[in-house]
Coordinates of C-alpha atoms in Angstrom, one line a residue:
Chain A
M296 CA 6.1 -7.6 -29.8
K297 CA 5.9 -11.2 -28.7
V298 CA 6.6 -13.8 -31.3
I299 CA 5.4 -17.4 -31.5
D300 CA 7.7 -19.7 -33.3
C301 CA 5.7 -22.4 -35.1
P302 CA 7.4 -25.1 -37.2
H303 CA 4.7 -24.9 -39.9
I304 CA 4.3 -21.2 -40.5
G305 CA 7.5 -19.8 -39.0
K306 CA 7.9 -16.9 -36.5
R307 CA 4.6 -15.0 -36.3
P308 CA 3.6 -12.1 -34.0
M309 CA 1.4 -13.2 -31.2
S310 CA -1.2 -10.6 -32.2
E311 CA -2.0 -12.8 -35.2
F312 CA -3.2 -15.5 -32.9
V313 CA -6.5 -15.9 -30.9
Y314 CA -6.3 -17.8 -27.6
G315 CA -8.6 -20.8 -27.6
H316 CA -8.2 -22.0 -24.0
E317 CA -6.9 -25.3 -22.6
V318 CA -7.4 -28.5 -24.5
R319 CA -10.0 -30.5 -22.5
E320 CA -11.8 -33.8 -23.2
M321 CA -15.5 -33.5 -23.5
P322 CA -17.5 -36.2 -21.7
K323 CA -20.2 -38.0 -23.9
P324 CA -23.3 -35.7 -23.6
S325 CA -25.6 -38.7 -23.7
E326 CA -23.9 -40.5 -20.8
A327 CA -22.7 -37.6 -18.6
S328 CA -24.8 -36.7 -15.5
D329 CA -25.9 -33.1 -15.1
K330 CA -23.2 -32.6 -12.5
E331 CA -20.5 -34.1 -14.7
W332 CA -21.6 -31.9 -17.6
A333 CA -21.6 -28.7 -15.4
D334 CA -18.1 -29.7 -14.3
Y335 CA -17.0 -29.9 -17.9
V336 CA -18.7 -26.6 -18.9
F337 CA -17.5 -24.5 -16.0
S338 CA -14.6 -26.0 -13.9
R339 CA -11.1 -25.2 -15.0
D340 CA -7.6 -26.0 -13.8
G341 CA -6.8 -22.4 -12.9
A342 CA -3.4 -23.1 -11.1
P343 CA -0.3 -22.1 -13.0
G344 CA 1.6 -24.8 -14.9
V345 CA 2.5 -26.1 -18.4
K346 CA -0.7 -26.5 -20.3
K347 CA -1.8 -27.7 -23.8
E348 CA -3.8 -24.9 -25.4
W349 CA -5.6 -24.1 -28.6
W350 CA -4.3 -21.1 -30.6
H351 CA -6.0 -20.0 -33.8
H352 CA -3.7 -18.4 -36.3
V353 CA -6.2 -16.0 -37.9
P354 CA -4.4 -15.0 -41.2
S355 CA -4.0 -18.7 -42.2
G356 CA -7.1 -20.0 -40.5
I357 CA -5.2 -22.9 -38.8
W358 CA -5.8 -24.1 -35.3
F359 CA -2.7 -25.2 -33.4
V360 CA -2.1 -26.8 -30.0
F361 CA 0.8 -25.4 -28.2
E362 CA 2.3 -26.3 -24.9
R363 CA 2.8 -23.1 -22.8
D364 CA 3.9 -22.3 -19.3
T365 CA 1.2 -20.1 -17.8
L366 CA 3.6 -18.8 -15.2
T367 CA 6.3 -17.5 -17.5
D368 CA 4.3 -17.2 -20.8
K369 CA 6.9 -19.3 -22.6
F370 CA 5.7 -21.3 -25.6
I371 CA 7.4 -24.7 -25.1
R372 CA 6.5 -26.8 -28.2
L373 CA 3.9 -27.4 -30.9
V374 CA 1.8 -30.4 -29.9
D375 CA 1.0 -33.1 -32.5
I376 CA -2.8 -33.2 -32.8
A377 CA -2.6 -37.0 -32.5
E378 CA -1.5 -36.5 -28.8
V379 CA -4.8 -34.8 -27.9
Q380 CA -7.2 -36.7 -30.1
Y381 CA -9.9 -38.7 -28.5
E382 CA -13.0 -40.8 -29.6
L383 CA -16.2 -38.8 -29.9
Chain B
M202 CA 24.2 18.0 3.1
P203 CA 21.3 18.3 5.5
Y204 CA 22.8 16.4 8.4
R205 CA 19.7 17.2 10.5
L206 CA 17.6 15.1 8.1
L207 CA 20.2 12.3 8.1
K208 CA 19.8 11.6 11.8
Y209 CA 16.1 10.7 11.2
A210 CA 17.1 7.9 9.0
F211 CA 18.7 6.1 12.0
K212 CA 15.7 6.7 14.4
N213 CA 12.8 4.4 15.2
P214 CA 9.8 6.0 13.4
E215 CA 7.8 5.7 16.6
E216 CA 10.1 8.0 18.5
L217 CA 9.4 10.6 15.8
G218 CA 5.7 10.5 16.6
D219 CA 5.0 8.6 13.4
P220 CA 3.8 5.2 14.6
R221 CA 3.6 2.2 12.3
Y222 CA 0.1 1.4 11.1
F223 CA 0.2 -2.2 12.5
D224 CA 2.4 -4.3 14.7
Q225 CA 4.8 -6.7 13.2
P226 CA 4.6 -9.7 15.5
E227 CA 7.7 -11.8 15.5
K228 CA 6.1 -15.2 15.9
L229 CA 2.9 -16.9 14.7
K230 CA 0.8 -18.3 17.5
S231 CA 0.2 -22.1 17.3
S232 CA -3.5 -21.7 16.8
Y233 CA -6.1 -19.1 15.7
D234 CA -9.9 -19.2 15.6
V235 CA -9.8 -17.7 12.1
V236 CA -7.0 -17.6 9.6
I237 CA -7.5 -15.2 6.7
I238 CA -5.2 -15.9 3.7
G239 CA -4.5 -12.6 2.0
G240 CA -3.7 -9.2 3.5
G241 CA -5.3 -7.0 0.8
G242 CA -8.4 -4.9 1.2
H243 CA -10.9 -7.8 1.4
G244 CA -8.9 -9.8 4.0
L245 CA -8.3 -6.9 6.3
A246 CA -11.9 -5.7 5.9
C247 CA -13.1 -9.1 6.9
A248 CA -10.7 -9.2 9.9
Y249 CA -12.0 -5.8 11.0
Y250 CA -15.7 -6.7 10.8
L251 CA -15.0 -10.1 12.5
A252 CA -13.4 -8.2 15.4
R253 CA -15.8 -5.2 15.5
D254 CA -19.2 -6.8 14.8
F255 CA -18.7 -10.4 16.2
G256 CA -16.0 -10.0 18.8
I257 CA -13.8 -12.6 17.1
T258 CA -10.3 -11.3 17.7
N259 CA -8.1 -14.4 17.7
V260 CA -7.5 -13.9 14.0
A261 CA -4.4 -13.9 11.9
V262 CA -4.2 -12.3 8.5
L263 CA -1.4 -14.0 6.4
E264 CA 0.1 -12.0 3.6
Q265 CA 2.8 -13.4 1.3
G266 CA 4.1 -10.0 0.3
Y267 CA 3.2 -6.7 2.0
V268 CA -0.2 -5.3 3.0
G269 CA -2.0 -3.9 -0.1
G270 CA 0.7 -4.9 -2.5
G271 CA -1.4 -7.2 -4.6
N272 CA -4.5 -6.1 -6.5
T273 CA -5.5 -3.7 -3.8
G274 CA -2.7 -1.5 -4.9
R275 CA -3.0 -2.2 -8.6
N276 CA -6.7 -1.4 -9.5
T277 CA -7.8 1.9 -10.9
T278 CA -9.8 2.8 -7.7
I279 CA -13.3 3.1 -9.2
V280 CA -16.4 2.7 -7.0
R281 CA -19.8 2.4 -8.6
S282 CA -23.0 0.4 -8.4
N283 CA -24.6 0.7 -11.8
Y284 CA -24.5 -3.1 -12.5
L285 CA -26.7 -5.1 -14.7
T286 CA -28.3 -7.8 -12.5
P287 CA -30.4 -7.1 -9.5
E288 CA -28.1 -9.3 -7.4
G289 CA -25.1 -7.3 -8.4
V290 CA -26.7 -3.9 -8.1
K291 CA -27.9 -4.6 -4.5
F292 CA -24.5 -5.9 -3.4
Y293 CA -22.3 -3.2 -5.0
D294 CA -24.7 -0.4 -3.8
E295 CA -24.3 -1.6 -0.2
S296 CA -20.6 -1.3 -0.7
L297 CA -20.8 2.2 -2.1
K298 CA -22.9 3.2 0.9
L299 CA -20.3 1.7 3.3
Y300 CA -17.6 3.7 1.4
L301 CA -19.4 7.0 2.0
D302 CA -18.6 7.2 5.7
L303 CA -15.6 4.8 5.8
S304 CA -13.1 7.6 6.3
D305 CA -14.8 8.5 9.6
D306 CA -15.2 4.9 10.6
L307 CA -11.5 4.0 10.1
D308 CA -10.2 7.5 11.0
I309 CA -8.1 7.8 7.8
N310 CA -8.5 10.0 4.8
L311 CA -9.5 7.7 1.9
M312 CA -9.8 10.7 -0.4
Y313 CA -13.2 9.3 -1.5
S314 CA -14.3 11.6 -4.3
T315 CA -17.7 11.4 -6.0
R316 CA -17.1 12.1 -9.7
G317 CA -20.0 10.9 -11.9
H318 CA -19.5 7.9 -14.2
F319 CA -20.2 7.8 -17.9
T320 CA -20.4 4.5 -19.8
L321 CA -20.4 5.7 -23.5
A322 CA -22.5 3.9 -26.1
H323 CA -21.4 4.0 -29.7
S324 CA -23.9 1.6 -31.1
D325 CA -27.6 0.6 -30.9
S326 CA -26.8 -2.5 -28.9
A327 CA -24.7 -0.5 -26.5
M328 CA -27.6 1.9 -26.1
R329 CA -29.9 -1.0 -25.4
T330 CA -27.6 -2.4 -22.6
S331 CA -27.4 1.2 -21.2
R332 CA -31.2 1.4 -21.1
W333 CA -31.4 -2.1 -19.5
R334 CA -28.9 -1.2 -16.8
A335 CA -30.6 2.2 -16.1
E336 CA -34.0 0.6 -15.7
T337 CA -32.6 -2.2 -13.4
N338 CA -30.7 0.5 -11.4
K339 CA -33.6 2.9 -11.0
H340 CA -35.9 0.0 -10.0
L341 CA -33.5 -0.6 -7.1
G342 CA -33.3 3.1 -6.1
I343 CA -29.9 3.8 -7.7
D344 CA -29.1 7.1 -9.4
S345 CA -28.5 6.0 -13.0
E346 CA -29.9 7.2 -16.3
V347 CA -29.4 7.2 -20.1
V348 CA -28.2 10.6 -21.3
D349 CA -27.9 12.1 -24.8
R350 CA -25.0 13.6 -26.8
Q351 CA -25.8 17.2 -25.6
F352 CA -25.7 16.1 -22.0
I353 CA -22.3 14.5 -22.5
K354 CA -21.0 17.5 -24.4
N355 CA -22.0 19.8 -21.5
E356 CA -20.4 17.6 -18.9
V357 CA -17.3 16.4 -20.8
P358 CA -16.5 19.2 -23.3
Y359 CA -13.0 17.9 -24.2
L360 CA -14.4 14.6 -25.5
D361 CA -14.5 14.1 -29.3
L362 CA -18.2 13.0 -29.6
D363 CA -17.5 11.5 -33.1
C364 CA -14.4 9.7 -31.9
G365 CA -12.5 10.7 -35.1
G366 CA -15.6 9.9 -37.2
T367 CA -15.3 6.1 -36.8
H368 CA -17.3 5.5 -33.6
P369 CA -19.7 8.4 -33.0
I370 CA -21.1 8.4 -29.5
M371 CA -24.9 8.0 -29.5
G372 CA -25.5 8.5 -25.7
A373 CA -24.3 7.2 -22.4
L374 CA -25.3 5.6 -19.1
Y375 CA -24.7 8.2 -16.5
H376 CA -24.2 7.2 -12.8
G377 CA -23.8 10.3 -10.6
P378 CA -22.5 8.4 -7.5
G379 CA -19.6 6.9 -9.4
A380 CA -16.4 7.7 -7.4
V381 CA -12.7 7.2 -6.9
A382 CA -10.8 6.5 -3.6
R383 CA -7.3 6.0 -2.5
H384 CA -6.9 2.3 -2.7
D385 CA -3.8 1.8 -0.4
A386 CA -5.5 3.8 2.4
V387 CA -8.4 1.4 2.3
A388 CA -6.1 -1.5 3.1
W389 CA -4.1 0.5 5.7
G390 CA -7.2 1.8 7.4
Y391 CA -8.9 -1.6 7.7
G392 CA -5.5 -3.1 8.8
R393 CA -5.0 -0.6 11.5
A394 CA -8.5 -0.8 12.8
A395 CA -8.4 -4.6 12.9
N396 CA -5.0 -4.6 14.5
V397 CA -6.2 -2.2 17.3
R398 CA -8.9 -4.7 18.1
G399 CA -6.4 -7.6 18.5
V400 CA -6.1 -9.1 15.0
E401 CA -2.5 -10.1 14.1
I402 CA -1.2 -9.2 10.6
H403 CA 1.7 -11.3 9.4
Q404 CA 3.4 -10.0 6.3
K405 CA 5.9 -12.0 4.2
T406 CA 4.1 -15.1 5.4
Q407 CA 3.2 -17.4 2.5
V408 CA 0.7 -20.2 2.8
T409 CA 2.3 -23.3 1.3
G410 CA -0.3 -25.9 2.1
I411 CA -3.7 -26.4 3.8
K412 CA -4.1 -29.3 6.2
T413 CA -7.4 -31.2 6.3
N414 CA -8.6 -34.2 8.3
D415 CA -8.0 -37.6 7.0
D416 CA -10.9 -37.8 4.5
G417 CA -10.3 -34.2 3.3
T418 CA -13.8 -33.0 4.4
K419 CA -12.6 -30.5 7.0
V420 CA -9.8 -27.9 7.2
V421 CA -7.8 -28.0 10.4
G422 CA -4.8 -25.6 9.7
V423 CA -2.4 -24.1 7.3
E424 CA 1.3 -24.7 6.5
T425 CA 3.3 -21.5 6.0
N426 CA 6.9 -20.7 5.2
R427 CA 7.1 -19.8 9.0
G428 CA 5.6 -23.1 10.3
F429 CA 2.3 -24.8 10.8
V430 CA -0.7 -23.0 12.4
Q431 CA -3.9 -24.6 13.6
A432 CA -7.0 -22.8 12.5
G433 CA -10.7 -23.1 13.5
K434 CA -11.7 -21.6 10.2
V435 CA -9.8 -20.6 7.1
I436 CA -10.8 -18.0 4.5
S437 CA -9.2 -17.6 1.2
M438 CA -9.2 -13.9 0.1
V439 CA -6.4 -13.9 -2.4
A440 CA -7.8 -12.7 -5.7
G441 CA -5.2 -13.6 -8.4
S442 CA -3.9 -16.5 -6.3
S443 CA -7.3 -18.2 -5.8
P444 CA -6.6 -21.3 -7.9
R445 CA -3.3 -21.9 -6.1
I446 CA -5.2 -21.9 -2.8
T447 CA -8.2 -23.9 -3.9
S448 CA -5.9 -26.6 -5.5
M449 CA -4.3 -27.1 -2.0
V450 CA -7.7 -28.4 -0.8
G451 CA -8.6 -30.1 -4.0
L452 CA -11.5 -27.8 -4.7
K453 CA -12.5 -27.3 -8.4
T454 CA -13.7 -23.8 -9.4
P455 CA -14.3 -22.0 -12.7
I456 CA -11.7 -19.4 -11.9
E457 CA -9.0 -18.6 -14.5
I458 CA -6.2 -16.0 -14.1
F459 CA -5.9 -13.2 -16.7
P460 CA -3.7 -10.1 -16.3
L461 CA -5.3 -6.7 -16.4
Q462 CA -3.1 -3.8 -17.3
A463 CA -3.3 -0.1 -16.6
C464 CA -1.1 3.0 -16.9
V465 CA -0.9 6.7 -15.9
T466 CA 0.3 9.7 -17.8
E467 CA 2.4 12.5 -16.4
P468 CA 0.3 14.8 -14.2
V469 CA -1.5 17.7 -15.8
K470 CA -3.7 20.4 -14.4
P471 CA -7.0 19.1 -13.0
F472 CA -9.6 19.5 -15.7
M473 CA -11.6 16.2 -15.9
D474 CA -13.8 15.4 -12.9
T475 CA -15.7 12.5 -14.4
I476 CA -14.9 8.9 -15.0
I477 CA -15.3 7.9 -18.7
V478 CA -15.7 4.3 -19.9
S479 CA -16.1 3.2 -23.5
G480 CA -17.1 -0.5 -24.0
S481 CA -16.8 -0.3 -27.8
L482 CA -13.3 1.3 -27.7
H483 CA -12.2 -1.0 -24.8
C484 CA -10.9 1.7 -22.6
Y485 CA -11.6 3.9 -19.6
V486 CA -10.0 6.9 -18.0
S487 CA -10.3 9.2 -15.0
Q488 CA -8.0 11.9 -13.6
S489 CA -6.4 11.3 -10.2
S490 CA -6.2 13.9 -7.6
R491 CA -2.5 14.3 -8.5
G492 CA -3.5 15.1 -12.1
E493 CA -2.4 11.9 -13.7
M494 CA -4.7 10.4 -16.3
V495 CA -5.4 6.9 -15.1
M496 CA -6.2 4.6 -18.0
G497 CA -7.0 1.0 -18.5
A498 CA -8.6 -1.5 -20.9
S499 CA -10.1 -5.0 -20.7
A500 CA -8.1 -7.9 -19.4
D501 CA -5.4 -9.6 -21.5
P502 CA -6.7 -12.3 -23.9
Q503 CA -4.8 -15.3 -22.5
E504 CA -4.3 -17.0 -19.1
L505 CA -1.1 -15.8 -17.4
H506 CA 0.0 -15.9 -13.8
S507 CA 2.3 -12.8 -14.0
T508 CA 2.2 -9.1 -13.5
R509 CA 4.4 -8.3 -16.5
S510 CA 3.4 -5.3 -18.6
S511 CA 3.3 -5.3 -22.4
F512 CA 3.9 -2.7 -25.1
D513 CA 1.0 -4.2 -27.1
F514 CA -1.3 -3.0 -24.3
V515 CA -0.1 0.6 -24.4
E516 CA -0.1 0.7 -28.2
G517 CA -3.7 -0.6 -28.3
L518 CA -5.0 1.6 -25.5
T519 CA -3.5 4.9 -26.6
D520 CA -4.7 4.4 -30.1
Q521 CA -8.3 4.2 -28.8
M522 CA -7.8 6.9 -26.2
M523 CA -6.7 9.4 -28.8
D524 CA -10.0 8.8 -30.7
L525 CA -11.9 9.6 -27.5
L526 CA -9.7 12.4 -26.0
P527 CA -7.5 13.7 -28.9
F528 CA -5.3 15.9 -26.7
T529 CA -3.9 12.9 -24.8
G530 CA -1.6 12.4 -27.8
G531 CA 0.6 15.1 -26.4
L532 CA 0.9 13.5 -22.9
R533 CA 3.7 11.2 -21.9
L534 CA 3.1 7.9 -20.1
M535 CA 4.7 7.7 -16.7
R536 CA 4.0 4.2 -15.4
Q537 CA 2.3 1.0 -16.5
W538 CA 1.6 -2.1 -14.4
A539 CA -0.6 -5.2 -14.3
G540 CA -2.5 -7.2 -11.8
M541 CA -3.6 -10.9 -11.9
C542 CA -7.4 -11.1 -12.1
D543 CA -9.3 -14.2 -11.1
M544 CA -12.0 -14.2 -13.8
T545 CA -15.3 -16.1 -13.6
P546 CA -17.5 -17.1 -16.5
D547 CA -20.3 -14.8 -15.4
F548 CA -18.2 -11.9 -14.3
A549 CA -19.6 -12.2 -10.7
P550 CA -17.6 -13.2 -7.6
I551 CA -17.6 -16.6 -5.9
M552 CA -18.2 -16.1 -2.2
G553 CA -19.3 -18.0 0.9
K554 CA -19.1 -21.6 2.1
T555 CA -17.5 -24.5 0.2
P556 CA -18.1 -28.2 0.2
I557 CA -15.1 -28.4 2.7
D558 CA -16.1 -27.7 6.3
N559 CA -14.4 -24.6 7.9
F560 CA -13.0 -23.5 4.5
Y561 CA -14.6 -20.3 3.1
L562 CA -13.9 -18.8 -0.3
D563 CA -13.9 -15.1 -1.3
G564 CA -12.6 -15.1 -4.8
G565 CA -13.5 -14.6 -8.5
W566 CA -13.0 -10.9 -8.0
G567 CA -11.7 -10.5 -11.5
T568 CA -11.7 -6.8 -12.4
W569 CA -14.4 -5.7 -10.0
G570 CA -12.9 -6.3 -6.5
F571 CA -11.8 -2.9 -5.2
K572 CA -15.3 -1.4 -5.1
A573 CA -16.6 -4.4 -3.2
T574 CA -14.0 -4.3 -0.4
P575 CA -16.2 -3.1 2.4
V576 CA -19.3 -5.2 1.6
S577 CA -17.2 -8.3 0.9
G578 CA -15.4 -8.0 4.3
K579 CA -18.7 -7.4 6.1
T580 CA -20.7 -10.2 4.4
M581 CA -17.8 -12.7 4.7
A582 CA -17.3 -11.9 8.4
Y583 CA -21.1 -12.5 8.9
T584 CA -20.9 -15.8 7.0
V585 CA -17.8 -17.0 8.9
A586 CA -19.0 -15.9 12.3
N587 CA -22.4 -17.5 11.9
D588 CA -21.5 -20.3 9.6
K589 CA -24.5 -19.1 7.6
V590 CA -24.3 -17.4 4.2
H591 CA -25.3 -13.7 4.3
D592 CA -28.4 -12.9 2.2
L593 CA -26.6 -10.4 0.0
I594 CA -24.1 -13.0 -1.2
K595 CA -26.4 -16.0 -1.5
P596 CA -26.5 -15.6 -5.4
F597 CA -22.7 -15.7 -5.5
G598 CA -22.1 -19.2 -4.1
L599 CA -19.7 -21.7 -5.7
D600 CA -22.7 -24.1 -6.1
R601 CA -24.4 -21.8 -8.6
F602 CA -22.4 -23.5 -11.4
D603 CA -23.7 -27.0 -10.6
T604 CA -27.2 -25.7 -11.1
Y605 CA -26.5 -23.3 -14.0
K606 CA -27.8 -20.3 -12.0
L607 CA -25.2 -17.8 -13.3
V608 CA -25.4 -14.1 -12.4
G609 CA -24.6 -12.7 -15.9
E610 CA -22.8 -9.5 -15.1
K611 CA -20.5 -9.4 -18.2
G612 CA -22.4 -6.5 -19.8
A613 CA -21.6 -4.2 -16.9
A614 CA -18.2 -5.5 -15.8
S615 CA -16.0 -6.5 -18.8
V616 CA -14.5 -3.0 -19.6
G617 CA -15.7 -0.6 -17.0
H618 CA -14.2 -2.1 -13.9

């Protein structure tokens, strides 16, 4: 069983988490062109690397952002939400 | 000690009348008309059709590992055409037809075996999808129909129709032409047939970069771990490594990599000649010609570029499988493995030309690539030889995402691969 070590809730089995995909910044819907919007909706950085990702801990209902290496499946650190915040 | 056997270990296999399937050329040429990245089924099929149908033989197939060692050797070998969209149904049915006489064509026994394919429905919504698929299939001339519990009971008597009482089966989508084939032989057969026609197959040759002209609009060659080669045209046919290749030319795609796991049990007497898929229980099973139960589920939930196996997968799969086929609880698992799937948002492939001249993409094969091997090779060869997208693959272009014209194949491809 794979375990995720989270400073807030301790070591929890990975099966308690739901993967929420990579953190990405949404362009302003009123300003983005159709092409830019399609790019946001569909295009992904599919190459392996260290990525910031949303993970939902289901029992506690909390969303976390973790940095994970998608080549080795190692969870590197919990990301402070302030790092990924942006103006809507 | 059988000394007479030992002496064979030191002999060249060719002297023993057992020639290698393809040459192992020592050097790469400095230039090829077409470079195919990826020596799996798709890449070798494309090389074969380029040589056979279009007379293009100055072709190199570059494979980072060994032939058929990627997803070609990791899938669960199912061939079917009962998809959901008319675009998908037409495309996969052309592939199934090519498979039917492929053993003769390639002079190799592919052990192609028509089994009949059941997609079980345990809910009203699953019955609705089955009916939808059956009607689309029949409209396009494909043998596909919705069947009731009695029909399933007659055909698959060892199935628990009530699935332990928790998920009673209401009916199924039945696809008579559903088949299995020996996947390695498909790659070897295409490889040999391409090699005989002059195509070079370079194993252990990894592409490390792709060279374009100064403004990045046209591909001119590839960098490999064995040096630079000039290329008239470059085709990426690498399945689970697609994003690594497209990032070399700065091409954005929706492709993300998720592992798909599978496993086999110890061999038992042949008793099950059908392929069983259950979308609601997230599992599928068939019996190989050796007697092993070949089982799999849907892809892993998170992105990962690795072929590691997990115990969570086996635990989840066997739990569901015992609801479906209770006697499997007495079988032992023999092997488990994983492949890296290049998933797309609409569960359809991404094929054809790209915004970069002379660079062609055949990717997004997710969990549905093996059955498409012949038709993918054939249509990509046409596309590359004529620089014109083949009609059958027009709906699968990369540009469909810019215009929101998705193919919507998830209902027929997410569990039953």
